[in-house]
Amino acid sequence: MNRILIAEDEERIASFIEKGLRANGFVTTVAGDGSTVLELARQGTADLIVLDIGLPVLDGFSVLEAMRREGVSTPVIILTARDTVRDTVAGLEGGADDYMTKPFRFEELLARVRLRLRSGETAPEVGVLTHGSISLDLRSRRASASGGVVDLTAREFLLLELFLRHPGQVLVREQILSHVWGYDFDPGSNIVDVYVRALRKKLGASSIETVRGMGYRLG
């Protein structure tokens, strides 16, 4: 089981990343300042670091420079609100393995985390998710139910993928919103209910169960 160090001082974003990674089987540690991140990186217990540039005490560039100077080779994905070419080059030349700018979708971050870990002992990513009569091909982005092809919008695809990765598990609205719509979601929105109804029409009325007072579960 891979261990991810999340170096992010903005609590909302750190929680968003941590919940998503844990839901996908990773062990996480969160640190909110550069000094703490550097100490944890030196211990060598993390398999990958998601590193925000705008950290207090020591910024991300300083943490990364110190890590590489001291021979810490842990893969690093830089996460930052800065999106200039100069910052991108500085991060990659400083020893980062990848670079993402805010705002971002969790699915993209997850894909990059898996990619950076794939050269190690991580098992290959599953190409097709199935549950009962429902099947979702992650490569071709095609879905089928009871043997028939189902056309999905981009959001419907992400929502179905989330359900298929957690069969039998009740997913609360906040969890669904954060995974499919990102961390800038409106918790009072009924968008989840709208998309669940849309999936039921395409996959079958009993495909997704409503768990009263909690959320939804793949049937």
XYZ file of C-alpha atoms in Angstrom:
219
model
C 0.000 0.000 0.000
C 1.577 3.263 -1.152
C 2.101 6.158 1.248
C 1.522 9.720 0.045
C 2.741 12.853 1.823
C 0.397 15.783 1.121
C 2.208 19.098 1.607
C -0.578 21.675 1.531
C -1.352 24.501 3.956
C -4.881 25.229 2.696
C -7.006 22.918 4.837
C -9.882 22.620 2.358
C -7.631 21.464 -0.484
C -5.560 19.188 1.777
C -8.745 17.483 3.001
C -10.037 17.145 -0.568
C -6.832 15.422 -1.708
C -6.554 13.259 1.404
C -10.136 11.951 1.209
C -9.736 11.138 -2.466
C -6.429 9.312 -2.066
C -7.628 7.315 0.941
C -10.768 6.295 -0.960
C -8.468 4.907 -3.641
C -6.403 2.812 -1.242
C -3.496 5.108 -0.358
C -2.131 5.842 3.104
C -1.795 9.593 3.595
C 0.003 12.077 5.821
C -0.729 15.820 5.693
C 1.792 18.542 6.557
C 1.033 22.257 6.386
C 4.441 23.932 6.453
C 7.681 23.469 4.561
C 9.845 22.690 7.562
C 7.629 19.788 8.622
C 7.432 18.522 5.049
C 11.217 18.484 4.753
C 11.615 16.554 8.011
C 9.062 13.976 6.902
C 10.678 13.692 3.475
C 14.054 13.008 5.094
C 12.570 10.035 6.953
C 11.970 8.318 3.615
C 8.617 6.832 4.593
C 6.607 8.401 1.744
C 6.413 6.794 -1.691
C 5.359 10.100 -3.296
C 4.923 13.720 -2.239
C 2.231 16.108 -3.469
C 3.999 19.414 -2.820
C 2.330 22.826 -2.765
C 4.651 25.690 -3.710
C 3.051 28.302 -1.440
C 3.912 26.703 1.904
C 4.723 28.796 4.995
C 8.137 28.681 6.747
C 9.821 27.098 3.694
C 8.170 27.357 0.291
C 7.864 24.333 -1.954
C 10.806 25.282 -4.153
C 13.075 25.484 -1.088
C 11.809 22.142 0.215
C 12.378 20.487 -3.146
C 15.863 21.981 -3.527
C 16.865 20.778 -0.039
C 15.455 17.300 -0.660
C 17.358 16.776 -3.884
C 20.560 18.284 -2.466
C 20.404 15.796 0.415
C 19.751 12.866 -1.894
C 16.043 12.358 -1.136
C 14.749 10.854 -4.393
C 11.055 10.472 -3.512
C 8.879 11.365 -6.539
C 7.323 14.827 -6.249
C 4.244 16.276 -7.922
C 4.204 20.045 -7.527
C 0.799 21.605 -6.901
C 0.479 25.361 -7.208
C -1.695 28.303 -8.191
C 1.214 29.656 -10.238
C 0.944 28.764 -13.907
C 3.693 30.711 -15.663
C 6.220 28.958 -17.871
C 9.012 30.234 -15.615
C 7.510 28.590 -12.524
C 6.880 25.361 -14.395
C 10.469 25.196 -15.632
C 11.814 26.089 -12.179
C 9.843 23.278 -10.594
C 10.866 20.630 -13.098
C 14.500 21.712 -13.226
C 14.515 21.751 -9.422
C 13.781 18.050 -9.358
C 9.996 17.736 -9.529
C 8.598 14.762 -11.436
C 5.339 16.434 -12.437
C 3.526 19.751 -12.171
C -0.153 20.628 -11.695
C -1.846 24.014 -11.390
C -4.888 24.921 -9.320
C -7.786 24.556 -9.761
C -7.616 20.877 -10.696
C -9.844 17.806 -10.852
C -9.035 15.004 -8.458
C -9.184 12.412 -11.254
C -6.291 14.101 -13.036
C -4.191 14.227 -9.867
C -4.983 10.574 -9.167
C -3.896 9.592 -12.686
C -0.594 11.418 -12.251
C 0.020 9.874 -8.831
C -0.541 6.396 -10.243
C 1.692 7.142 -13.219
C 4.590 8.249 -11.000
C 4.230 5.178 -8.795
C 3.866 2.696 -11.637
C 7.610 2.205 -12.059
C 7.717 0.802 -8.525
C 5.709 -2.056 -7.119
C 2.282 -0.664 -7.834
C -0.062 -3.097 -9.563
C -1.162 -2.169 -13.076
C -4.298 -0.077 -13.248
C -7.475 -2.026 -13.964
C -8.747 -1.265 -17.471
C -12.377 -2.352 -17.063
C -14.600 -1.942 -14.007
C -17.594 -4.263 -13.643
C -20.411 -4.828 -11.180
C -23.285 -7.133 -12.006
C -24.433 -6.343 -15.533
C -22.704 -2.943 -15.605
C -19.291 -2.552 -17.237
C -17.101 0.528 -17.745
C -14.033 0.529 -19.985
C -11.672 3.214 -18.641
C -9.549 3.309 -21.789
C -12.256 3.598 -24.434
C -14.578 5.404 -21.975
C -17.463 3.155 -23.006
C -20.137 1.807 -20.700
C -22.534 -1.094 -21.070
C -25.451 -2.423 -19.067
C -27.120 -5.798 -19.619
C -25.038 -6.216 -22.768
C -26.077 -2.945 -24.388
C -23.892 0.090 -24.996
C -24.737 3.131 -22.856
C -23.837 6.676 -23.901
C -22.552 8.761 -20.968
C -21.662 12.404 -20.593
C -18.259 13.238 -19.082
C -19.759 13.828 -15.613
C -21.876 10.688 -15.798
C -18.740 8.711 -16.675
C -16.880 10.067 -13.623
C -19.858 9.402 -11.370
C -20.260 5.821 -12.586
C -16.514 5.222 -12.242
C -16.700 6.389 -8.618
C -19.565 3.993 -7.858
C -17.822 1.086 -9.590
C -14.621 1.670 -7.611
C -16.633 1.401 -4.368
C -19.179 -1.398 -4.944
C -21.478 -1.942 -2.004
C -20.236 1.208 -0.247
C -22.556 4.091 0.600
C -21.244 7.306 -0.938
C -22.404 10.536 0.692
C -23.231 13.593 -1.410
C -20.215 15.582 -0.227
C -17.893 12.721 -1.195
C -19.484 12.484 -4.649
C -19.346 16.236 -5.169
C -15.667 16.461 -4.231
C -14.665 13.594 -6.533
C -16.715 14.478 -9.584
C -16.990 18.261 -9.381
C -13.780 19.147 -7.513
C -13.180 21.073 -4.311
C -15.054 24.199 -5.458
C -18.460 22.549 -5.154
C -21.631 23.940 -3.583
C -22.611 21.554 -0.738
C -26.225 22.757 -0.995
C -26.547 21.829 -4.653
C -28.878 19.034 -5.820
C -26.648 18.262 -8.804
C -25.794 14.801 -7.439
C -29.476 13.822 -7.311
C -29.932 15.051 -10.881
C -27.029 12.973 -12.193
C -27.996 9.878 -10.214
C -31.456 10.041 -11.788
C -29.843 10.363 -15.211
C -27.671 7.285 -14.599
C -30.673 5.288 -13.406
C -32.501 6.055 -16.647
C -29.543 4.753 -18.650
C -28.482 1.805 -16.467
C -31.772 0.685 -14.945
C -33.974 1.927 -12.113
C -32.424 -0.462 -9.578
C -28.798 0.215 -10.571
C -28.204 2.814 -7.848
C -29.889 2.572 -4.442
C -30.855 5.542 -2.287
C -29.781 5.079 1.332
C -32.090 7.444 3.169
C -30.333 10.094 5.203
C -26.891 9.011 3.955
C -26.360 8.908 0.214
C -26.244 6.411 -2.650
C -24.931 2.907 -3.236
C -24.379 0.893 -6.392
C -27.089 -1.770 -6.459
